[in-house]
Amino acid sequence: MSLSWRGAAVDPGNGIPTAAEWQPVELPGRPAAFAGADAVAYRTEFADPRGPREDHAAIELDGVYAHARVWCNGEQVAEHDAYFEPLRVDLPVEDDNEVIVECRRPEDRFGGVHATDEVPDAAAVPGVWWGASLETYPDPYVESLTAAPRIDDEDDASVDVAATVVTDEPLDDRLTLSLRPEGDARGGGTMNRASVETDPGRATVTGRLDVRNPSLWWPHDLGDQPRYAVRAKLDDAVRTTVTGLRSVEWADGLAINGQRAPARGVNLVDGTPADVERAVEANANLVRAHAHVLSPAVYEACDEAGVLVWQDLPLTGPGEFDAERGRELAERLERTRRRHPSLAAVSVHDDPVPAYAEGLGSGLIDRLRFRWRAWRAGYDHEPAESVADAVSEVPTVPVVGRPGVEPDAATLYPGWEFGDVGDLDWIRDRYGLGAVVAEFGAGAPADENPPGDAADGEPRPARADGGVGAAQSTQATVVGRTAEALRRRDADALAAYALRDVGDSEMGLLGPDRADKPAFERLRRAYEPVQAVLADPTPGESDLVVLHDRPTGSTLTVEWDVDGEREQTEVAVDAYGRATVTTLSLSAGDDVTLAVAVEDDVARNSYAI
């Protein structure tokens, strides 16, 4: 049941918030009128919604950012402090009712990217972002249901289920748990029963559903995405959720269902379902939720599209944090997102030290400066690692950061923050980085008038010399060459930063309206699962290398054209292999076109030397 809401910016306090004027707002949403407010209150009024056979009325809120309190008819009935965890509150309803929800900006270090200037104030309005409804239930009822898929072996799988039951009376009953395939998933259903014996209040019941001959969920470049409906039924009360059967582990690289799965990804900042569709167009099979938690709708889109999720905790930037609070949030995050087969990894602390290499070049002196600054960039891993230990069902990445702090996943920006793309090999070799790269890329404005105005009211100029065209060309070159270099050296996971501009950001492959910049097409070519690339597309000699991210070996037809001189050959390559086809002598001004064919698929690549 939807509700009509009014809102007001309020002064944070201890009592029920008051306002001189309440204005109509849409919830869920982020009312732009309250951008920049420290606290916003939302108010709704309704009559008793319960029917003759309904005993409970509960308000269900999702995406409550960031800390919140709820009042019903003047009585405080709930507090909340994790926006990624749904808030369901049984309300003491009367004939006529008033509910007030006060949302505040983060009161700790766990506001994530929305507590920084990486997103505009309008995207970080304290509020109810994802869902707001009033629901009625009989007594007893199933308040929530979680499902955790497990792969036991190639013929057997199971789903661990936890259901929370709410009752006003002592209860001695049996809860029926069932699972059935959806769509094209093969196999029959399964059922189990669990005893429910409890006093009035809440009780959590657990059980396991075994699945014979399961249909496994895969990333879109490796297979299909079958899913299963899980149901918990208690008398007339039913709650249903959906999951997919897959295993995920990190052992010499990311493995899905025991099979190697090289991850080619993009970072999402304030991600949306539409971003998932564009990520697939870019040949990405992974999205990294950069210092924020993706909404349930985005997770659903990833489940359906076969896109893996690298999920950050909402923790970014230098500074200490409460590790105990972090462990609690990590457990809650895993519990709320565990049913999604797309969930592949969780990382803890993003960018724990300030950027230190801006403006450094590629010469010997600049490399010495880089090494000195990296040496001084110290970081204590223990708190982040203790938080990572709280996650048990998917691999973890405790620290995402720059060289010098021994990150578990690196942020590498050669050609943008420092030097040029050719410095990537030096950085990787010097610091032992590159198997897992959380961020790489470069920035460029989407048009001649980037968002935001200068202090004098004049439009901000294009960032790079030569205007927007030159900036976009540089961005495309840096993004494409870096992606190819990382793949050529067998990076297990890499993620370009970022898919889309948010706010004043210029780091996106897409503009704020999702219009393409040239870097999007360049990354799409670099991310083709099977592709031919130049190891060094500069004047001189360069190896022509084939990248082959397929689970079986193949014989490929490779063609190269240098200024109209075309040659072709066949080359055999192993599963997930890299093969040098030939060495080309290149001159400045050469136009090089490459093509590689396997079965009926042809991927093309091009370079201007």
Coordinates of C-alpha atoms in Angstrom, one line a residue:
M1 CA 0.0 0.0 0.0
S2 CA 1.5 3.3 -1.1
L3 CA 1.3 6.4 1.1
S4 CA 1.2 10.1 0.6
W5 CA 4.2 11.9 2.2
R6 CA 5.2 15.4 3.2
G7 CA 8.7 16.4 4.1
A8 CA 10.8 19.1 5.8
A9 CA 14.4 19.9 6.6
V10 CA 14.7 19.8 10.3
D11 CA 17.3 20.4 13.0
P12 CA 18.7 17.1 14.3
G13 CA 17.6 16.6 17.9
N14 CA 16.5 14.0 20.4
G15 CA 12.8 14.4 20.3
I16 CA 10.2 14.1 17.6
P17 CA 11.0 16.5 14.8
T18 CA 8.8 19.5 14.1
A19 CA 8.5 21.8 11.1
A20 CA 6.8 25.1 10.4
E21 CA 5.9 23.8 7.0
W22 CA 5.6 20.4 5.4
Q23 CA 5.8 20.1 1.6
P24 CA 4.6 17.2 -0.6
V25 CA 7.3 14.8 -1.6
E26 CA 7.6 11.5 -3.4
L27 CA 8.9 8.5 -1.5
P28 CA 10.9 6.5 -2.3
G29 CA 13.1 9.1 -3.7
R30 CA 15.7 11.9 -2.9
P31 CA 13.8 15.2 -2.8
A32 CA 16.1 17.8 -4.4
A33 CA 14.5 20.5 -2.3
F34 CA 16.4 19.1 0.7
A35 CA 19.8 18.9 -0.9
G36 CA 22.5 19.8 1.6
A37 CA 20.2 19.3 4.7
D38 CA 21.7 17.5 7.6
A39 CA 18.4 16.0 8.6
V40 CA 15.0 15.6 6.8
A41 CA 11.8 14.4 8.4
Y42 CA 9.0 12.7 6.4
R43 CA 5.4 12.6 7.6
T44 CA 2.4 10.5 6.5
E45 CA -1.1 10.1 7.8
F46 CA -3.5 7.2 7.3
A47 CA -6.5 5.4 8.7
D48 CA -6.3 1.9 10.2
P49 CA -5.5 -0.2 7.0
R50 CA -6.2 -3.6 8.5
G51 CA -9.0 -5.8 7.2
P52 CA -11.1 -8.3 9.1
R53 CA -8.5 -11.1 9.0
E54 CA -5.4 -8.9 9.4
D55 CA -3.8 -8.2 12.8
H56 CA -0.6 -6.4 11.9
A57 CA 0.2 -3.2 10.1
A58 CA 3.9 -2.7 9.3
I59 CA 5.7 0.1 7.6
E60 CA 8.4 -1.2 5.2
L61 CA 11.2 1.1 4.3
D62 CA 14.3 0.3 2.2
G63 CA 17.3 2.5 1.5
V64 CA 16.9 4.6 4.6
Y65 CA 19.9 6.8 4.4
A66 CA 21.8 7.0 6.7
H67 CA 20.6 7.0 10.3
A68 CA 17.0 7.2 11.1
R69 CA 14.3 7.2 13.8
V70 CA 10.6 6.4 13.4
W71 CA 7.6 7.6 15.4
C72 CA 4.0 6.4 15.3
N73 CA 1.3 8.5 16.9
G74 CA 4.0 10.3 19.0
E75 CA 5.7 7.2 20.2
Q76 CA 9.2 6.3 19.0
V77 CA 9.0 2.8 17.6
A78 CA 12.4 2.2 15.8
E79 CA 15.9 3.3 15.1
H80 CA 18.0 2.3 12.1
D81 CA 21.6 2.8 11.1
A82 CA 22.3 0.8 7.9
Y83 CA 20.7 2.0 4.7
F84 CA 21.2 -1.2 2.8
E85 CA 19.2 -3.2 5.3
P86 CA 15.4 -3.0 5.0
L87 CA 13.5 -1.5 8.0
R88 CA 10.2 -3.2 8.8
V89 CA 8.3 -1.9 11.9
D90 CA 5.1 -3.3 13.3
L91 CA 3.0 -0.2 14.1
P92 CA 0.7 0.3 17.1
V93 CA -2.0 1.5 14.8
E94 CA -5.2 3.3 15.9
D95 CA -8.2 4.5 13.9
D96 CA -6.2 7.5 12.7
N97 CA -2.4 7.4 12.5
E98 CA 0.6 9.6 12.0
V99 CA 4.1 8.2 11.1
I100 CA 7.2 10.4 11.1
V101 CA 10.5 9.2 9.8
E102 CA 13.6 11.3 10.5
C103 CA 16.7 10.6 8.4
R104 CA 20.1 12.1 9.2
R105 CA 23.4 12.3 7.4
P106 CA 25.9 9.6 8.5
E107 CA 26.9 9.9 12.2
D108 CA 30.0 7.7 11.6
R109 CA 32.6 6.8 8.9
F110 CA 30.2 4.5 7.1
G111 CA 28.4 7.0 4.8
G112 CA 30.6 5.9 1.9
V113 CA 30.7 7.7 -1.4
H114 CA 27.5 9.6 -0.6
A115 CA 29.3 11.3 2.3
T116 CA 32.0 12.7 0.0
D117 CA 32.0 15.3 -2.8
E118 CA 32.2 12.5 -5.4
V119 CA 28.4 12.7 -5.7
P120 CA 26.3 15.9 -5.6
D121 CA 24.2 16.8 -2.6
A122 CA 21.0 16.0 -4.5
A123 CA 22.1 12.4 -4.7
A124 CA 22.8 12.2 -1.0
V125 CA 19.6 13.6 0.5
P126 CA 18.8 12.0 3.8
G127 CA 15.7 10.0 3.0
V128 CA 14.1 6.7 2.0
W129 CA 15.7 5.9 -1.4
W130 CA 14.4 2.5 -2.5
G131 CA 11.1 1.6 -1.1
A132 CA 8.3 2.9 1.2
S133 CA 5.0 1.1 1.8
L134 CA 2.4 0.1 4.4
E135 CA 1.6 -3.6 4.6
T136 CA -0.9 -5.6 6.5
Y137 CA -0.6 -9.2 7.7
P138 CA -2.5 -11.9 9.7
D139 CA -1.2 -13.2 13.0
P140 CA 1.3 -14.9 12.9
Y141 CA 3.2 -13.8 9.7
V142 CA 6.6 -14.3 8.1
E143 CA 8.4 -10.9 8.3
S144 CA 11.5 -11.7 6.3
L145 CA 13.2 -14.5 4.4
T146 CA 16.9 -14.9 3.4
A147 CA 18.4 -17.6 1.2
A148 CA 22.1 -18.5 0.9
P149 CA 22.9 -20.8 -2.1
R150 CA 25.7 -23.4 -1.7
I151 CA 27.2 -25.8 -4.3
D152 CA 28.1 -29.1 -2.8
D153 CA 29.4 -30.8 -6.0
E154 CA 28.4 -30.8 -9.7
D155 CA 25.3 -32.9 -9.1
D156 CA 24.1 -31.4 -5.8
A157 CA 23.4 -28.0 -4.3
S158 CA 21.5 -26.6 -1.4
V159 CA 20.0 -23.4 -0.1
D160 CA 20.2 -22.4 3.5
V161 CA 17.1 -20.5 4.5
A162 CA 16.3 -18.3 7.5
A163 CA 12.8 -17.0 8.1
T164 CA 11.7 -14.6 10.8
V165 CA 8.2 -15.1 12.2
V166 CA 6.2 -12.5 14.1
T167 CA 3.4 -13.5 16.5
D168 CA 1.2 -11.9 19.1
E169 CA 0.4 -15.2 20.8
P170 CA 2.5 -18.2 21.9
L171 CA 3.1 -20.3 18.8
D172 CA 3.7 -24.0 18.3
D173 CA 3.5 -24.8 14.6
R174 CA 5.5 -25.9 11.6
L175 CA 6.9 -23.6 8.9
T176 CA 6.9 -25.0 5.3
L177 CA 10.0 -24.2 3.3
S178 CA 10.0 -24.9 -0.4
L179 CA 12.0 -24.3 -3.6
R180 CA 11.0 -24.5 -7.2
P181 CA 12.8 -23.6 -10.5
E182 CA 11.8 -20.5 -12.4
G183 CA 11.8 -20.1 -16.1
D184 CA 14.2 -22.5 -17.9
A185 CA 15.8 -23.8 -14.7
R186 CA 15.7 -27.6 -14.8
G187 CA 14.7 -30.0 -12.1
G188 CA 11.8 -30.4 -9.8
G189 CA 11.0 -28.6 -6.5
T190 CA 11.9 -29.5 -3.0
M191 CA 10.3 -29.0 0.4
N192 CA 11.2 -29.1 4.1
R193 CA 9.5 -28.3 7.3
A194 CA 10.8 -26.6 10.4
S195 CA 9.3 -26.4 13.9
V196 CA 8.3 -23.0 15.2
E197 CA 7.9 -22.8 19.0
T198 CA 8.0 -19.4 20.5
D199 CA 6.5 -16.9 22.9
P200 CA 4.9 -13.7 21.6
G201 CA 7.4 -11.6 19.6
R202 CA 9.9 -12.6 16.9
A203 CA 11.6 -15.9 16.2
T204 CA 14.0 -16.9 13.4
V205 CA 13.7 -20.4 11.9
T206 CA 16.4 -21.9 9.8
G207 CA 16.4 -24.9 7.4
R208 CA 18.1 -26.3 4.3
L209 CA 16.6 -27.2 1.0
D210 CA 18.6 -29.7 -1.1
V211 CA 18.6 -29.5 -4.9
R212 CA 19.5 -32.4 -7.1
N213 CA 20.9 -31.8 -10.6
P214 CA 20.9 -28.1 -10.1
S215 CA 20.9 -25.5 -12.9
L216 CA 23.8 -23.3 -12.1
W217 CA 23.9 -19.5 -12.5
W218 CA 26.8 -18.1 -14.6
P219 CA 28.2 -14.8 -15.6
H220 CA 26.8 -13.9 -19.0
D221 CA 29.9 -14.7 -21.0
L222 CA 30.1 -18.2 -19.5
G223 CA 26.5 -19.5 -19.4
D224 CA 22.9 -18.9 -18.5
Q225 CA 21.3 -17.4 -15.4
P226 CA 18.6 -19.8 -14.1
R227 CA 17.0 -18.9 -10.8
Y228 CA 14.9 -20.6 -8.1
A229 CA 12.0 -19.3 -6.0
V230 CA 12.2 -19.9 -2.3
R231 CA 9.0 -19.8 -0.2
A232 CA 8.3 -19.8 3.5
K233 CA 4.6 -20.5 4.5
L234 CA 3.0 -20.5 7.9
D235 CA -0.7 -21.1 7.8
D236 CA -2.0 -18.4 5.4
A237 CA 1.1 -16.2 5.7
V238 CA 3.6 -16.6 2.8
R239 CA 6.9 -14.8 1.9
T240 CA 8.9 -15.5 -1.2
T241 CA 12.3 -14.6 -2.5
V242 CA 14.5 -15.6 -5.5
T243 CA 18.0 -16.9 -5.6
G244 CA 20.5 -18.5 -8.0
L245 CA 22.8 -21.5 -7.4
R246 CA 26.4 -20.8 -7.8
S247 CA 29.7 -21.0 -5.9
V248 CA 32.3 -18.3 -5.8
E249 CA 35.9 -18.5 -4.5
W250 CA 39.3 -17.0 -5.0
A251 CA 42.0 -19.5 -5.6
D252 CA 44.7 -18.3 -8.1
G253 CA 42.0 -16.0 -9.5
L254 CA 38.2 -15.7 -9.4
A255 CA 36.3 -19.0 -9.9
I256 CA 32.6 -19.4 -10.4
N257 CA 31.2 -22.9 -9.9
G258 CA 34.8 -24.1 -9.8
Q259 CA 35.6 -22.6 -13.2
R260 CA 38.0 -19.7 -13.7
A261 CA 36.2 -16.5 -14.5
P262 CA 38.4 -13.6 -15.5
A263 CA 36.5 -10.4 -14.5
R264 CA 36.3 -7.4 -16.7
G265 CA 34.5 -4.7 -14.9
V266 CA 33.5 -1.1 -14.5
N267 CA 33.0 1.0 -11.3
L268 CA 29.5 2.3 -10.5
V269 CA 29.1 5.5 -8.5
D270 CA 25.5 5.7 -7.3
G271 CA 24.6 2.8 -9.5
T272 CA 21.2 2.2 -11.2
P273 CA 19.7 -0.7 -13.1
A274 CA 20.2 1.2 -16.4
D275 CA 24.0 1.2 -15.7
V276 CA 24.0 -2.6 -15.7
E277 CA 22.6 -2.7 -19.2
R278 CA 25.3 -0.3 -20.4
A279 CA 28.0 -2.4 -18.5
V280 CA 27.0 -5.5 -20.5
E281 CA 27.2 -3.4 -23.7
A282 CA 30.8 -2.7 -22.8
N283 CA 31.6 -6.4 -22.6
A284 CA 31.9 -6.1 -18.8
N285 CA 30.9 -9.1 -16.7
L286 CA 31.5 -7.3 -13.4
V287 CA 30.5 -4.1 -11.7
R288 CA 32.2 -2.7 -8.6
A289 CA 29.9 -0.8 -6.3
H290 CA 32.4 2.0 -5.5
A291 CA 32.1 2.8 -1.7
H292 CA 28.3 2.3 -1.7
V293 CA 25.8 -0.5 -1.5
L294 CA 23.8 -1.2 -4.7
S295 CA 20.0 -1.1 -4.4
P296 CA 18.0 -4.3 -4.6
A297 CA 16.8 -3.2 -8.0
V298 CA 20.4 -3.1 -9.3
Y299 CA 21.2 -6.5 -7.8
E300 CA 18.1 -7.9 -9.5
A301 CA 19.4 -6.4 -12.8
C302 CA 22.8 -8.0 -12.2
D303 CA 21.2 -11.4 -11.4
E304 CA 19.2 -11.3 -14.6
A305 CA 22.0 -10.0 -16.8
G306 CA 24.7 -12.3 -15.5
V307 CA 26.9 -9.6 -14.1
L308 CA 29.1 -10.2 -11.1
V309 CA 29.0 -7.6 -8.2
W310 CA 32.1 -6.5 -6.4
Q311 CA 30.5 -4.9 -3.4
D312 CA 32.2 -2.3 -1.3
L313 CA 31.3 -1.4 2.3
P314 CA 30.3 2.3 2.4
L315 CA 33.7 3.3 3.7
T316 CA 36.2 5.5 1.8
G317 CA 39.0 8.0 2.3
P318 CA 41.8 8.4 4.8
G319 CA 41.1 8.1 8.6
E320 CA 40.5 5.6 11.3
F321 CA 37.2 3.8 11.7
D322 CA 35.4 1.7 14.3
A323 CA 36.3 -1.9 13.3
E324 CA 33.6 -3.4 15.6
R325 CA 31.0 -1.3 13.8
G326 CA 32.5 -2.3 10.5
R327 CA 32.2 -6.0 11.4
E328 CA 28.6 -5.6 12.4
L329 CA 27.8 -3.8 9.1
A330 CA 29.7 -6.4 7.1
E331 CA 27.6 -9.2 8.6
R332 CA 24.4 -7.3 7.9
L333 CA 25.5 -6.6 4.4
E334 CA 26.2 -10.2 3.7
R335 CA 22.9 -11.3 5.2
T336 CA 20.8 -8.8 3.1
R337 CA 22.6 -9.5 -0.2
R338 CA 23.5 -13.2 0.2
R339 CA 20.6 -14.5 -1.9
H340 CA 21.9 -12.8 -5.0
P341 CA 24.0 -15.1 -7.2
S342 CA 25.7 -12.0 -8.7
L343 CA 27.4 -11.2 -5.3
A344 CA 31.1 -12.2 -5.9
A345 CA 33.2 -10.2 -3.5
V346 CA 33.1 -7.7 -0.7
S347 CA 35.8 -5.1 0.0
V348 CA 36.2 -3.0 3.1
H349 CA 38.3 0.2 3.0
D350 CA 38.5 2.2 -0.3
D351 CA 41.3 4.8 -0.9
P352 CA 42.7 4.8 2.7
V353 CA 45.5 7.3 1.8
P354 CA 45.3 10.5 -0.2
A355 CA 46.4 10.5 -3.8
Y356 CA 50.1 11.4 -3.9
A357 CA 51.2 11.1 -7.6
E358 CA 49.3 13.8 -9.5
G359 CA 51.5 15.6 -12.0
L360 CA 54.5 13.3 -11.9
G361 CA 56.0 12.3 -15.3
S362 CA 57.8 9.3 -16.6
G363 CA 61.4 10.3 -16.1
L364 CA 63.9 8.9 -13.6
I365 CA 63.5 11.8 -11.2
D366 CA 59.7 11.5 -11.2
R367 CA 59.9 7.8 -10.6
L368 CA 62.1 8.4 -7.6
R369 CA 59.6 10.9 -6.3
F370 CA 56.8 8.4 -6.8
R371 CA 58.7 5.8 -4.8
W372 CA 59.4 8.3 -2.0
R373 CA 55.8 9.3 -1.8
A374 CA 54.6 5.7 -2.0
W375 CA 57.0 4.7 0.8
R376 CA 55.6 7.4 3.1
A377 CA 52.0 6.4 2.4
G378 CA 51.6 4.0 5.4
Y379 CA 48.5 2.2 6.4
D380 CA 47.6 -0.3 9.1
H381 CA 45.7 -3.2 7.5
E382 CA 44.6 -4.9 10.7
P383 CA 41.2 -3.1 11.2
A384 CA 40.2 -3.7 7.6
E385 CA 41.2 -7.3 7.7
S386 CA 39.3 -7.9 10.9
V387 CA 36.2 -6.5 9.2
A388 CA 36.8 -8.7 6.2
D389 CA 36.9 -11.7 8.5
A390 CA 33.2 -11.1 9.3
V391 CA 32.3 -12.1 5.7
S392 CA 32.2 -15.8 5.3
E393 CA 30.3 -16.6 2.1
V394 CA 32.2 -14.8 -0.7
P395 CA 35.8 -13.7 -1.1
T396 CA 36.9 -10.4 0.5
V397 CA 39.2 -7.6 -0.5
P398 CA 40.2 -5.8 2.8
V399 CA 42.0 -2.8 1.3
V400 CA 41.6 -1.0 -2.1
G401 CA 44.3 1.6 -2.6
R402 CA 47.4 3.0 -4.3
P403 CA 50.9 1.5 -4.5
G404 CA 52.8 1.8 -1.3
V405 CA 50.1 0.5 1.1
E406 CA 50.3 -3.1 -0.2
P407 CA 46.6 -3.0 -1.2
D408 CA 44.7 -6.2 -1.8
A409 CA 43.3 -4.5 -4.9
A410 CA 45.2 -1.6 -6.6
T411 CA 44.0 1.7 -7.9
L412 CA 46.4 2.5 -10.9
Y413 CA 46.1 5.7 -12.9
P414 CA 49.2 5.9 -15.2
G415 CA 48.5 8.3 -18.0
W416 CA 46.1 10.3 -15.8
E417 CA 47.5 10.9 -12.3
F418 CA 51.1 10.4 -13.3
G419 CA 53.4 9.4 -16.2
D420 CA 51.9 7.6 -19.2
V421 CA 50.3 4.3 -19.9
G422 CA 53.7 2.8 -20.5
D423 CA 54.5 3.2 -16.8
L424 CA 52.0 0.6 -15.9
D425 CA 54.5 -2.2 -16.3
W426 CA 57.0 -0.4 -14.1
I427 CA 54.4 0.1 -11.4
R428 CA 53.2 -3.5 -11.5
D429 CA 56.7 -4.9 -11.4
R430 CA 58.0 -2.5 -8.8
Y431 CA 55.1 -3.0 -6.3
G432 CA 53.9 -6.5 -7.3
L433 CA 50.5 -5.2 -8.3
G434 CA 48.1 -5.9 -11.1
A435 CA 46.4 -9.3 -10.5
V436 CA 43.4 -7.4 -9.0
V437 CA 42.9 -3.8 -10.1
A438 CA 39.9 -2.0 -8.6
E439 CA 40.3 1.3 -10.5
F440 CA 42.0 2.6 -13.6
G441 CA 41.1 5.2 -16.2
A442 CA 41.2 8.9 -17.1
G443 CA 38.8 11.8 -17.2
A444 CA 37.2 13.9 -19.9
P445 CA 34.2 16.2 -20.0
A446 CA 31.1 15.0 -21.8
D447 CA 30.6 18.3 -23.7
E448 CA 31.9 21.8 -24.1
N449 CA 30.2 23.0 -20.9
P450 CA 30.9 20.4 -18.1
P451 CA 28.4 20.5 -15.2
G452 CA 29.0 23.1 -12.6
D453 CA 30.0 26.7 -12.8
A454 CA 33.1 28.6 -11.8
A455 CA 33.0 31.0 -8.9
D456 CA 32.5 34.0 -11.2
G457 CA 29.5 32.4 -12.8
E458 CA 31.2 31.6 -16.1
P459 CA 31.0 28.0 -17.5
R460 CA 34.1 25.9 -16.5
P461 CA 36.5 25.3 -19.3
A462 CA 37.3 21.9 -20.7
R463 CA 39.8 20.2 -18.5
A464 CA 42.6 19.3 -21.0
D465 CA 44.5 21.5 -23.5
G466 CA 42.9 21.2 -26.9
G467 CA 39.3 21.2 -25.7
V468 CA 36.8 18.5 -25.2
G469 CA 37.8 16.5 -28.3
A470 CA 41.5 16.2 -27.2
A471 CA 40.5 15.3 -23.6
Q472 CA 38.1 12.6 -24.8
S473 CA 40.7 11.2 -27.2
T474 CA 43.2 11.0 -24.4
Q475 CA 40.7 9.4 -22.1
A476 CA 39.9 6.7 -24.7
T477 CA 43.6 6.0 -25.3
V478 CA 44.4 5.7 -21.6
V479 CA 41.4 3.5 -20.8
G480 CA 41.8 1.2 -23.8
R481 CA 45.6 0.7 -23.5
T482 CA 45.5 0.2 -19.8
A483 CA 42.7 -2.4 -20.0
E484 CA 44.6 -4.3 -22.8
A485 CA 47.8 -4.2 -20.9
L486 CA 46.2 -5.5 -17.7
R487 CA 44.5 -8.3 -19.6
R488 CA 47.7 -9.1 -21.6
R489 CA 49.4 -9.7 -18.3
D490 CA 46.6 -11.9 -17.0
A491 CA 44.9 -9.7 -14.5
D492 CA 42.3 -11.8 -12.6
A493 CA 40.0 -8.9 -12.1
L494 CA 40.0 -5.3 -13.3
A495 CA 37.5 -2.5 -13.2
A496 CA 37.6 0.8 -15.1
Y497 CA 36.7 4.0 -13.1
A498 CA 33.9 4.8 -13.8
L499 CA 31.0 3.9 -16.0
R500 CA 29.1 7.1 -15.8
D501 CA 29.7 10.7 -14.8
V502 CA 27.9 11.6 -11.5
G503 CA 27.6 15.2 -10.5
D504 CA 30.7 17.2 -11.5
S505 CA 32.7 14.0 -12.2
E506 CA 34.4 13.7 -15.6
M507 CA 35.8 10.2 -15.0
G508 CA 32.9 8.4 -16.7
L509 CA 32.9 6.5 -19.9
L510 CA 29.4 7.9 -20.3
G511 CA 28.1 11.4 -19.6
P512 CA 25.6 12.1 -16.9
D513 CA 22.8 11.3 -19.4
R514 CA 24.6 8.0 -20.3
A515 CA 25.6 9.3 -23.7
D516 CA 28.8 7.7 -25.0
K517 CA 32.2 9.3 -24.8
P518 CA 34.7 7.7 -27.2
A519 CA 36.3 5.9 -24.2
F520 CA 33.1 3.7 -23.9
E521 CA 33.7 2.2 -27.4
R522 CA 37.4 1.9 -26.7
L523 CA 36.8 -0.1 -23.5
R524 CA 34.2 -2.2 -25.3
R525 CA 36.8 -3.3 -27.8
A526 CA 39.4 -3.9 -25.1
Y527 CA 37.0 -6.0 -23.1
E528 CA 36.0 -8.4 -26.0
P529 CA 36.5 -11.9 -24.5
V530 CA 38.6 -12.8 -27.5
Q531 CA 40.6 -9.9 -28.9
A532 CA 43.8 -9.1 -30.8
V533 CA 45.8 -6.2 -29.3
L534 CA 49.1 -4.4 -29.8
A535 CA 51.4 -4.7 -26.8
D536 CA 53.0 -1.3 -27.5
P537 CA 51.0 0.8 -30.0
T538 CA 53.8 3.4 -30.4
P539 CA 56.4 3.8 -33.2
G540 CA 58.9 0.9 -33.2
E541 CA 58.3 -2.8 -32.8
S542 CA 55.2 -4.2 -31.1
D543 CA 54.0 -7.7 -30.5
L544 CA 50.5 -8.6 -31.8
V545 CA 49.0 -10.6 -28.9
V546 CA 45.7 -12.5 -28.8
L547 CA 43.7 -12.5 -25.6
H548 CA 41.5 -15.5 -25.2
D549 CA 39.1 -15.6 -22.2
R550 CA 37.2 -18.7 -23.1
P551 CA 37.0 -21.9 -21.0
T552 CA 38.3 -24.2 -23.8
G553 CA 41.1 -23.9 -26.3
S554 CA 40.5 -22.6 -29.8
T555 CA 42.1 -22.2 -33.2
L556 CA 41.8 -18.5 -34.1
T557 CA 42.1 -16.7 -37.4
V558 CA 44.0 -13.5 -36.9
E559 CA 44.3 -10.7 -39.5
W560 CA 46.2 -7.5 -39.4
D561 CA 46.2 -4.5 -41.7
V562 CA 48.9 -1.8 -41.5
D563 CA 48.2 1.1 -43.9
G564 CA 46.5 -1.2 -46.4
E565 CA 49.0 -4.1 -46.2
R566 CA 47.0 -7.0 -45.0
E567 CA 48.2 -10.4 -43.7
Q568 CA 46.5 -13.3 -42.0
T569 CA 47.4 -16.5 -40.1
E570 CA 45.9 -19.1 -37.8
V571 CA 47.0 -19.6 -34.2
A572 CA 46.1 -22.2 -31.5
V573 CA 45.5 -20.8 -28.1
D574 CA 44.7 -22.5 -24.8
A575 CA 41.8 -21.9 -22.5
Y576 CA 42.2 -18.4 -20.9
G577 CA 45.4 -18.2 -22.9
R578 CA 47.6 -15.4 -24.3
A579 CA 49.4 -16.0 -27.6
T580 CA 51.9 -13.8 -29.5
V581 CA 51.0 -14.0 -33.2
T582 CA 53.8 -11.8 -34.8
T583 CA 55.9 -8.7 -34.3
L584 CA 55.0 -5.6 -36.3
S585 CA 57.2 -2.7 -37.2
L586 CA 55.2 0.5 -36.7
S587 CA 55.8 4.1 -37.8
A588 CA 54.2 7.3 -36.6
G589 CA 51.0 7.9 -38.5
D590 CA 50.3 4.3 -39.3
D591 CA 46.7 3.1 -39.1
V592 CA 46.5 -0.5 -37.8
T593 CA 43.4 -2.7 -37.9
L594 CA 43.3 -6.1 -36.2
A595 CA 40.7 -8.8 -36.4
V596 CA 40.4 -12.2 -34.7
A597 CA 37.8 -14.8 -35.6
V598 CA 36.8 -17.9 -33.6
E599 CA 33.8 -19.9 -34.9
D600 CA 31.2 -17.4 -36.0
D601 CA 32.5 -14.5 -33.8
V602 CA 34.7 -11.7 -35.1
A603 CA 36.3 -9.0 -32.9
R604 CA 38.0 -6.0 -34.4
N605 CA 40.4 -3.5 -33.0
S606 CA 42.2 -0.4 -34.4
Y607 CA 45.0 1.9 -33.5
A608 CA 46.4 5.2 -34.8
I609 CA 50.1 5.1 -34.2

